[in-house]
mmCIF file of the C-alpha atoms, coordinates in Angstrom:
data_MODEL
# 
_entry.id   MODEL 
# 
loop_
_atom_site.group_PDB 
_atom_site.id 
_atom_site.type_symbol 
_atom_site.label_atom_id 
_atom_site.label_alt_id 
_atom_site.label_comp_id 
_atom_site.label_asym_id 
_atom_site.label_entity_id 
_atom_site.label_seq_id 
_atom_site.pdbx_PDB_ins_code 
_atom_site.Cartn_x 
_atom_site.Cartn_y 
_atom_site.Cartn_z 
_atom_site.occupancy 
_atom_site.B_iso_or_equiv 
_atom_site.pdbx_formal_charge 
_atom_site.auth_seq_id 
_atom_site.auth_comp_id 
_atom_site.auth_asym_id 
_atom_site.auth_atom_id 
_atom_site.pdbx_PDB_model_num 
ATOM 1   C CA . UNK A 1 1   ? 56.108 39.593 13.607 1.00 0.00 ? 1   UNK A CA 1 
ATOM 2   C CA . UNK A 1 2   ? 53.829 39.591 16.627 1.00 0.00 ? 2   UNK A CA 1 
ATOM 3   C CA . UNK A 1 3   ? 53.704 36.592 18.953 1.00 0.00 ? 3   UNK A CA 1 
ATOM 4   C CA . UNK A 1 4   ? 50.331 34.957 19.798 1.00 0.00 ? 4   UNK A CA 1 
ATOM 5   C CA . UNK A 1 5   ? 49.979 36.849 23.104 1.00 0.00 ? 5   UNK A CA 1 
ATOM 6   C CA . UNK A 1 6   ? 50.654 40.215 21.547 1.00 0.00 ? 6   UNK A CA 1 
ATOM 7   C CA . UNK A 1 7   ? 48.099 39.429 18.700 1.00 0.00 ? 7   UNK A CA 1 
ATOM 8   C CA . UNK A 1 8   ? 45.503 38.423 21.391 1.00 0.00 ? 8   UNK A CA 1 
ATOM 9   C CA . UNK A 1 9   ? 46.128 41.654 23.208 1.00 0.00 ? 9   UNK A CA 1 
ATOM 10  C CA . UNK A 1 10  ? 45.871 43.702 20.104 1.00 0.00 ? 10  UNK A CA 1 
ATOM 11  C CA . UNK A 1 11  ? 42.558 42.006 19.100 1.00 0.00 ? 11  UNK A CA 1 
ATOM 12  C CA . UNK A 1 12  ? 41.247 42.570 22.625 1.00 0.00 ? 12  UNK A CA 1 
ATOM 13  C CA . UNK A 1 13  ? 42.270 46.153 22.490 1.00 0.00 ? 13  UNK A CA 1 
ATOM 14  C CA . UNK A 1 14  ? 40.578 46.861 19.031 1.00 0.00 ? 14  UNK A CA 1 
ATOM 15  C CA . UNK A 1 15  ? 37.456 44.764 19.795 1.00 0.00 ? 15  UNK A CA 1 
ATOM 16  C CA . UNK A 1 16  ? 36.918 46.094 23.365 1.00 0.00 ? 16  UNK A CA 1 
ATOM 17  C CA . UNK A 1 17  ? 37.825 49.587 22.329 1.00 0.00 ? 17  UNK A CA 1 
ATOM 18  C CA . UNK A 1 18  ? 35.323 49.480 19.434 1.00 0.00 ? 18  UNK A CA 1 
ATOM 19  C CA . UNK A 1 19  ? 32.544 48.190 21.727 1.00 0.00 ? 19  UNK A CA 1 
ATOM 20  C CA . UNK A 1 20  ? 33.444 50.797 24.448 1.00 0.00 ? 20  UNK A CA 1 
ATOM 21  C CA . UNK A 1 21  ? 33.527 53.734 22.013 1.00 0.00 ? 21  UNK A CA 1 
ATOM 22  C CA . UNK A 1 22  ? 30.298 52.566 20.389 1.00 0.00 ? 22  UNK A CA 1 
ATOM 23  C CA . UNK A 1 23  ? 28.688 52.129 23.843 1.00 0.00 ? 23  UNK A CA 1 
ATOM 24  C CA . UNK A 1 24  ? 29.655 55.684 24.867 1.00 0.00 ? 24  UNK A CA 1 
ATOM 25  C CA . UNK A 1 25  ? 28.294 57.095 21.640 1.00 0.00 ? 25  UNK A CA 1 
ATOM 26  C CA . UNK A 1 26  ? 24.998 55.136 22.268 1.00 0.00 ? 26  UNK A CA 1 
ATOM 27  C CA . UNK A 1 27  ? 24.731 56.558 25.831 1.00 0.00 ? 27  UNK A CA 1 
ATOM 28  C CA . UNK A 1 28  ? 23.526 59.840 24.060 1.00 0.00 ? 28  UNK A CA 1 
ATOM 29  C CA . UNK A 1 29  ? 22.268 58.199 20.773 1.00 0.00 ? 29  UNK A CA 1 
ATOM 30  C CA . UNK A 1 30  ? 19.396 55.700 20.583 1.00 0.00 ? 30  UNK A CA 1 
ATOM 31  C CA . UNK A 1 31  ? 20.663 52.375 21.513 1.00 0.00 ? 31  UNK A CA 1 
ATOM 32  C CA . UNK A 1 32  ? 21.729 50.043 24.349 1.00 0.00 ? 32  UNK A CA 1 
ATOM 33  C CA . UNK A 1 33  ? 24.848 52.191 25.305 1.00 0.00 ? 33  UNK A CA 1 
ATOM 34  C CA . UNK A 1 34  ? 25.398 50.951 28.855 1.00 0.00 ? 34  UNK A CA 1 
ATOM 35  C CA . UNK A 1 35  ? 25.369 47.305 27.850 1.00 0.00 ? 35  UNK A CA 1 
ATOM 36  C CA . UNK A 1 36  ? 27.949 48.000 25.120 1.00 0.00 ? 36  UNK A CA 1 
ATOM 37  C CA . UNK A 1 37  ? 30.072 49.734 27.446 1.00 0.00 ? 37  UNK A CA 1 
ATOM 38  C CA . UNK A 1 38  ? 29.949 46.838 29.669 1.00 0.00 ? 38  UNK A CA 1 
ATOM 39  C CA . UNK A 1 39  ? 30.854 44.525 26.853 1.00 0.00 ? 39  UNK A CA 1 
ATOM 40  C CA . UNK A 1 40  ? 33.871 46.526 25.893 1.00 0.00 ? 40  UNK A CA 1 
ATOM 41  C CA . UNK A 1 41  ? 35.076 46.601 29.515 1.00 0.00 ? 41  UNK A CA 1 
ATOM 42  C CA . UNK A 1 42  ? 34.685 42.883 29.750 1.00 0.00 ? 42  UNK A CA 1 
ATOM 43  C CA . UNK A 1 43  ? 36.677 42.238 26.593 1.00 0.00 ? 43  UNK A CA 1 
ATOM 44  C CA . UNK A 1 44  ? 39.301 44.733 27.724 1.00 0.00 ? 44  UNK A CA 1 
ATOM 45  C CA . UNK A 1 45  ? 39.566 43.300 31.289 1.00 0.00 ? 45  UNK A CA 1 
ATOM 46  C CA . UNK A 1 46  ? 40.581 39.929 29.979 1.00 0.00 ? 46  UNK A CA 1 
ATOM 47  C CA . UNK A 1 47  ? 43.879 41.082 28.683 1.00 0.00 ? 47  UNK A CA 1 
ATOM 48  C CA . UNK A 1 48  ? 44.283 44.363 30.769 1.00 0.00 ? 48  UNK A CA 1 
ATOM 49  C CA . UNK A 1 49  ? 43.772 43.672 34.476 1.00 0.00 ? 49  UNK A CA 1 
ATOM 50  C CA . UNK A 1 50  ? 43.556 47.423 35.417 1.00 0.00 ? 50  UNK A CA 1 
ATOM 51  C CA . UNK A 1 51  ? 40.257 47.612 33.640 1.00 0.00 ? 51  UNK A CA 1 
ATOM 52  C CA . UNK A 1 52  ? 38.613 45.132 35.953 1.00 0.00 ? 52  UNK A CA 1 
ATOM 53  C CA . UNK A 1 53  ? 37.935 47.598 38.507 1.00 0.00 ? 53  UNK A CA 1 
ATOM 54  C CA . UNK A 1 54  ? 35.391 49.433 36.295 1.00 0.00 ? 54  UNK A CA 1 
ATOM 55  C CA . UNK A 1 55  ? 33.500 46.181 35.347 1.00 0.00 ? 55  UNK A CA 1 
ATOM 56  C CA . UNK A 1 56  ? 31.466 45.683 38.507 1.00 0.00 ? 56  UNK A CA 1 
ATOM 57  C CA . UNK A 1 57  ? 30.130 49.188 38.806 1.00 0.00 ? 57  UNK A CA 1 
ATOM 58  C CA . UNK A 1 58  ? 29.170 49.277 35.226 1.00 0.00 ? 58  UNK A CA 1 
ATOM 59  C CA . UNK A 1 59  ? 27.640 45.738 35.286 1.00 0.00 ? 59  UNK A CA 1 
ATOM 60  C CA . UNK A 1 60  ? 25.530 46.843 38.323 1.00 0.00 ? 60  UNK A CA 1 
ATOM 61  C CA . UNK A 1 61  ? 24.309 49.879 36.624 1.00 0.00 ? 61  UNK A CA 1 
ATOM 62  C CA . UNK A 1 62  ? 23.654 48.089 33.245 1.00 0.00 ? 62  UNK A CA 1 
ATOM 63  C CA . UNK A 1 63  ? 21.690 45.166 34.974 1.00 0.00 ? 63  UNK A CA 1 
ATOM 64  C CA . UNK A 1 64  ? 19.695 47.589 37.022 1.00 0.00 ? 64  UNK A CA 1 
ATOM 65  C CA . UNK A 1 65  ? 18.853 49.532 33.797 1.00 0.00 ? 65  UNK A CA 1 
ATOM 66  C CA . UNK A 1 66  ? 17.882 46.396 32.140 1.00 0.00 ? 66  UNK A CA 1 
ATOM 67  C CA . UNK A 1 67  ? 15.662 45.414 34.924 1.00 0.00 ? 67  UNK A CA 1 
ATOM 68  C CA . UNK A 1 68  ? 14.017 48.836 34.992 1.00 0.00 ? 68  UNK A CA 1 
ATOM 69  C CA . UNK A 1 69  ? 13.174 48.607 31.464 1.00 0.00 ? 69  UNK A CA 1 
ATOM 70  C CA . UNK A 1 70  ? 10.869 45.653 31.994 1.00 0.00 ? 70  UNK A CA 1 
ATOM 71  C CA . UNK A 1 71  ? 9.805  46.726 35.511 1.00 0.00 ? 71  UNK A CA 1 
ATOM 72  C CA . UNK A 1 72  ? 6.215  47.865 34.530 1.00 0.00 ? 72  UNK A CA 1 
ATOM 73  C CA . UNK A 1 73  ? 4.004  47.092 31.466 1.00 0.00 ? 73  UNK A CA 1 
ATOM 74  C CA . UNK A 1 74  ? 4.179  50.824 30.544 1.00 0.00 ? 74  UNK A CA 1 
ATOM 75  C CA . UNK A 1 75  ? 7.981  50.765 30.495 1.00 0.00 ? 75  UNK A CA 1 
ATOM 76  C CA . UNK A 1 76  ? 8.019  47.628 28.541 1.00 0.00 ? 76  UNK A CA 1 
ATOM 77  C CA . UNK A 1 77  ? 5.538  49.009 25.986 1.00 0.00 ? 77  UNK A CA 1 
ATOM 78  C CA . UNK A 1 78  ? 7.603  52.313 25.641 1.00 0.00 ? 78  UNK A CA 1 
ATOM 79  C CA . UNK A 1 79  ? 10.848 50.209 25.260 1.00 0.00 ? 79  UNK A CA 1 
ATOM 80  C CA . UNK A 1 80  ? 9.123  48.181 22.400 1.00 0.00 ? 80  UNK A CA 1 
ATOM 81  C CA . UNK A 1 81  ? 7.823  51.226 20.693 1.00 0.00 ? 81  UNK A CA 1 
ATOM 82  C CA . UNK A 1 82  ? 11.303 52.780 20.892 1.00 0.00 ? 82  UNK A CA 1 
ATOM 83  C CA . UNK A 1 83  ? 12.813 49.702 19.223 1.00 0.00 ? 83  UNK A CA 1 
ATOM 84  C CA . UNK A 1 84  ? 10.079 49.673 16.527 1.00 0.00 ? 84  UNK A CA 1 
ATOM 85  C CA . UNK A 1 85  ? 10.499 53.414 15.988 1.00 0.00 ? 85  UNK A CA 1 
ATOM 86  C CA . UNK A 1 86  ? 14.247 52.931 15.493 1.00 0.00 ? 86  UNK A CA 1 
ATOM 87  C CA . UNK A 1 87  ? 13.512 50.125 12.883 1.00 0.00 ? 87  UNK A CA 1 
ATOM 88  C CA . UNK A 1 88  ? 10.999 52.374 11.081 1.00 0.00 ? 88  UNK A CA 1 
ATOM 89  C CA . UNK A 1 89  ? 13.382 55.355 11.201 1.00 0.00 ? 89  UNK A CA 1 
ATOM 90  C CA . UNK A 1 90  ? 16.204 53.229 9.758  1.00 0.00 ? 90  UNK A CA 1 
ATOM 91  C CA . UNK A 1 91  ? 14.104 52.004 6.918  1.00 0.00 ? 91  UNK A CA 1 
ATOM 92  C CA . UNK A 1 92  ? 12.900 55.430 6.257  1.00 0.00 ? 92  UNK A CA 1 
ATOM 93  C CA . UNK A 1 93  ? 16.471 56.907 6.277  1.00 0.00 ? 93  UNK A CA 1 
ATOM 94  C CA . UNK A 1 94  ? 17.624 54.116 4.030  1.00 0.00 ? 94  UNK A CA 1 
ATOM 95  C CA . UNK A 1 95  ? 15.000 54.641 1.416  1.00 0.00 ? 95  UNK A CA 1 
ATOM 96  C CA . UNK A 1 96  ? 15.051 58.501 1.506  1.00 0.00 ? 96  UNK A CA 1 
ATOM 97  C CA . UNK A 1 97  ? 18.541 59.644 0.622  1.00 0.00 ? 97  UNK A CA 1 
ATOM 98  C CA . UNK A 1 98  ? 17.377 63.276 0.629  1.00 0.00 ? 98  UNK A CA 1 
ATOM 99  C CA . UNK A 1 99  ? 16.847 63.359 4.335  1.00 0.00 ? 99  UNK A CA 1 
ATOM 100 C CA . UNK A 1 100 ? 19.767 64.790 6.450  1.00 0.00 ? 100 UNK A CA 1 
ATOM 101 C CA . UNK A 1 101 ? 22.417 62.103 6.623  1.00 0.00 ? 101 UNK A CA 1 
ATOM 102 C CA . UNK A 1 102 ? 20.091 60.013 4.500  1.00 0.00 ? 102 UNK A CA 1 
ATOM 103 C CA . UNK A 1 103 ? 21.085 56.736 3.019  1.00 0.00 ? 103 UNK A CA 1 
ATOM 104 C CA . UNK A 1 104 ? 21.745 53.197 4.049  1.00 0.00 ? 104 UNK A CA 1 
ATOM 105 C CA . UNK A 1 105 ? 24.783 54.003 6.168  1.00 0.00 ? 105 UNK A CA 1 
ATOM 106 C CA . UNK A 1 106 ? 22.531 55.980 8.646  1.00 0.00 ? 106 UNK A CA 1 
ATOM 107 C CA . UNK A 1 107 ? 19.558 53.642 8.081  1.00 0.00 ? 107 UNK A CA 1 
ATOM 108 C CA . UNK A 1 108 ? 21.448 50.539 8.884  1.00 0.00 ? 108 UNK A CA 1 
ATOM 109 C CA . UNK A 1 109 ? 22.885 51.930 11.973 1.00 0.00 ? 109 UNK A CA 1 
ATOM 110 C CA . UNK A 1 110 ? 19.386 52.875 13.204 1.00 0.00 ? 110 UNK A CA 1 
ATOM 111 C CA . UNK A 1 111 ? 18.057 49.343 12.175 1.00 0.00 ? 111 UNK A CA 1 
ATOM 112 C CA . UNK A 1 112 ? 21.065 47.768 14.028 1.00 0.00 ? 112 UNK A CA 1 
ATOM 113 C CA . UNK A 1 113 ? 20.200 49.940 17.127 1.00 0.00 ? 113 UNK A CA 1 
ATOM 114 C CA . UNK A 1 114 ? 16.682 48.918 16.965 1.00 0.00 ? 114 UNK A CA 1 
ATOM 115 C CA . UNK A 1 115 ? 17.448 45.211 16.792 1.00 0.00 ? 115 UNK A CA 1 
ATOM 116 C CA . UNK A 1 116 ? 19.928 45.347 19.557 1.00 0.00 ? 116 UNK A CA 1 
ATOM 117 C CA . UNK A 1 117 ? 17.493 47.268 21.687 1.00 0.00 ? 117 UNK A CA 1 
ATOM 118 C CA . UNK A 1 118 ? 14.581 44.634 20.978 1.00 0.00 ? 118 UNK A CA 1 
ATOM 119 C CA . UNK A 1 119 ? 17.063 41.675 21.486 1.00 0.00 ? 119 UNK A CA 1 
ATOM 120 C CA . UNK A 1 120 ? 18.272 43.171 24.759 1.00 0.00 ? 120 UNK A CA 1 
ATOM 121 C CA . UNK A 1 121 ? 14.663 43.856 25.693 1.00 0.00 ? 121 UNK A CA 1 
ATOM 122 C CA . UNK A 1 122 ? 13.829 40.172 25.220 1.00 0.00 ? 122 UNK A CA 1 
ATOM 123 C CA . UNK A 1 123 ? 16.924 39.269 27.242 1.00 0.00 ? 123 UNK A CA 1 
ATOM 124 C CA . UNK A 1 124 ? 15.924 41.445 30.086 1.00 0.00 ? 124 UNK A CA 1 
ATOM 125 C CA . UNK A 1 125 ? 12.328 40.200 30.089 1.00 0.00 ? 125 UNK A CA 1 
ATOM 126 C CA . UNK A 1 126 ? 13.761 36.610 30.254 1.00 0.00 ? 126 UNK A CA 1 
ATOM 127 C CA . UNK A 1 127 ? 16.093 37.440 32.940 1.00 0.00 ? 127 UNK A CA 1 
ATOM 128 C CA . UNK A 1 128 ? 13.236 39.132 34.962 1.00 0.00 ? 128 UNK A CA 1 
ATOM 129 C CA . UNK A 1 129 ? 11.000 36.153 34.539 1.00 0.00 ? 129 UNK A CA 1 
ATOM 130 C CA . UNK A 1 130 ? 13.716 33.689 35.724 1.00 0.00 ? 130 UNK A CA 1 
ATOM 131 C CA . UNK A 1 131 ? 14.350 35.881 38.794 1.00 0.00 ? 131 UNK A CA 1 
ATOM 132 C CA . UNK A 1 132 ? 10.741 35.727 39.743 1.00 0.00 ? 132 UNK A CA 1 
ATOM 133 C CA . UNK A 1 133 ? 10.964 32.009 39.390 1.00 0.00 ? 133 UNK A CA 1 
ATOM 134 C CA . UNK A 1 134 ? 14.142 31.360 41.383 1.00 0.00 ? 134 UNK A CA 1 
ATOM 135 C CA . UNK A 1 135 ? 13.858 30.875 45.173 1.00 0.00 ? 135 UNK A CA 1 
ATOM 136 C CA . UNK A 1 136 ? 15.136 33.775 47.262 1.00 0.00 ? 136 UNK A CA 1 
ATOM 137 C CA . UNK A 1 137 ? 18.607 33.440 48.548 1.00 0.00 ? 137 UNK A CA 1 
ATOM 138 C CA . UNK A 1 138 ? 19.052 33.863 52.342 1.00 0.00 ? 138 UNK A CA 1 
ATOM 139 C CA . UNK A 1 139 ? 20.499 37.332 53.189 1.00 0.00 ? 139 UNK A CA 1 
ATOM 140 C CA . UNK A 1 140 ? 23.225 35.820 55.166 1.00 0.00 ? 140 UNK A CA 1 
ATOM 141 C CA . UNK A 1 141 ? 24.870 34.271 51.948 1.00 0.00 ? 141 UNK A CA 1 
ATOM 142 C CA . UNK A 1 142 ? 24.353 37.221 49.519 1.00 0.00 ? 142 UNK A CA 1 
ATOM 143 C CA . UNK A 1 143 ? 27.876 38.818 50.220 1.00 0.00 ? 143 UNK A CA 1 
ATOM 144 C CA . UNK A 1 144 ? 29.790 35.498 50.394 1.00 0.00 ? 144 UNK A CA 1 
ATOM 145 C CA . UNK A 1 145 ? 31.677 34.048 47.468 1.00 0.00 ? 145 UNK A CA 1 
ATOM 146 C CA . UNK A 1 146 ? 31.270 30.526 48.898 1.00 0.00 ? 146 UNK A CA 1 
ATOM 147 C CA . UNK A 1 147 ? 28.600 28.765 50.794 1.00 0.00 ? 147 UNK A CA 1 
ATOM 148 C CA . UNK A 1 148 ? 31.250 27.432 53.233 1.00 0.00 ? 148 UNK A CA 1 
ATOM 149 C CA . UNK A 1 149 ? 32.957 30.716 53.863 1.00 0.00 ? 149 UNK A CA 1 
ATOM 150 C CA . UNK A 1 150 ? 32.625 32.184 57.357 1.00 0.00 ? 150 UNK A CA 1 
ATOM 151 C CA . UNK A 1 151 ? 33.492 35.842 57.014 1.00 0.00 ? 151 UNK A CA 1 
ATOM 152 C CA . UNK A 1 152 ? 33.350 36.900 60.779 1.00 0.00 ? 152 UNK A CA 1 
ATOM 153 C CA . UNK A 1 153 ? 34.845 33.497 62.080 1.00 0.00 ? 153 UNK A CA 1 
ATOM 154 C CA . UNK A 1 154 ? 32.627 33.441 65.009 1.00 0.00 ? 154 UNK A CA 1 
ATOM 155 C CA . UNK A 1 155 ? 29.039 32.014 65.592 1.00 0.00 ? 155 UNK A CA 1 
ATOM 156 C CA . UNK A 1 156 ? 27.336 33.513 68.660 1.00 0.00 ? 156 UNK A CA 1 
ATOM 157 C CA . UNK A 1 157 ? 30.799 34.042 70.312 1.00 0.00 ? 157 UNK A CA 1 
ATOM 158 C CA . UNK A 1 158 ? 32.112 30.604 69.424 1.00 0.00 ? 158 UNK A CA 1 
ATOM 159 C CA . UNK A 1 159 ? 35.130 29.796 67.270 1.00 0.00 ? 159 UNK A CA 1 
ATOM 160 C CA . UNK A 1 160 ? 34.318 28.317 63.868 1.00 0.00 ? 160 UNK A CA 1 
ATOM 161 C CA . UNK A 1 161 ? 34.249 24.628 63.666 1.00 0.00 ? 161 UNK A CA 1 
ATOM 162 C CA . UNK A 1 162 ? 37.754 23.093 63.333 1.00 0.00 ? 162 UNK A CA 1 
ATOM 163 C CA . UNK A 1 163 ? 39.414 26.118 65.043 1.00 0.00 ? 163 UNK A CA 1 
ATOM 164 C CA . UNK A 1 164 ? 42.007 25.483 67.773 1.00 0.00 ? 164 UNK A CA 1 
ATOM 165 C CA . UNK A 1 165 ? 40.573 25.961 71.373 1.00 0.00 ? 165 UNK A CA 1 
ATOM 166 C CA . UNK A 1 166 ? 40.874 29.517 72.589 1.00 0.00 ? 166 UNK A CA 1 
ATOM 167 C CA . UNK A 1 167 ? 41.120 30.962 68.951 1.00 0.00 ? 167 UNK A CA 1 
ATOM 168 C CA . UNK A 1 168 ? 38.245 33.282 68.548 1.00 0.00 ? 168 UNK A CA 1 
# 
């Protein structure tokens, strides 16, 4: 019988692996592939620390792609039309079993992809609106994990506050 930790790892492996494989498939099929790859990596990285090194680069590309999808009215309209097209194609494939790969198995996959695309589009739009409302962060604090962290330990040639004399 599996212990609690082994069950949790197995569930993370199955869930993260399914999200990752689905995301990879959706990189070439219609749907939000990069975001599902990111979701799979996030699930896997909780139980498998070696996966963590892939999370940040994929997160950066996924968020950049999400921002690009709503960057202009033309891109936003094209993304909405793509989502609506996936929904329409899903209903058509579901109702027309004589089409290649016809039936509700294919149709439901297309409908799910369309709903995911539209949902993630709304999320991206909301994220972009919040970013426009938020005050700009000063450039000196962007790379720092803490507001109080002094990374180069000197300010204009002087030691940081609290440092022993002569320690530069």
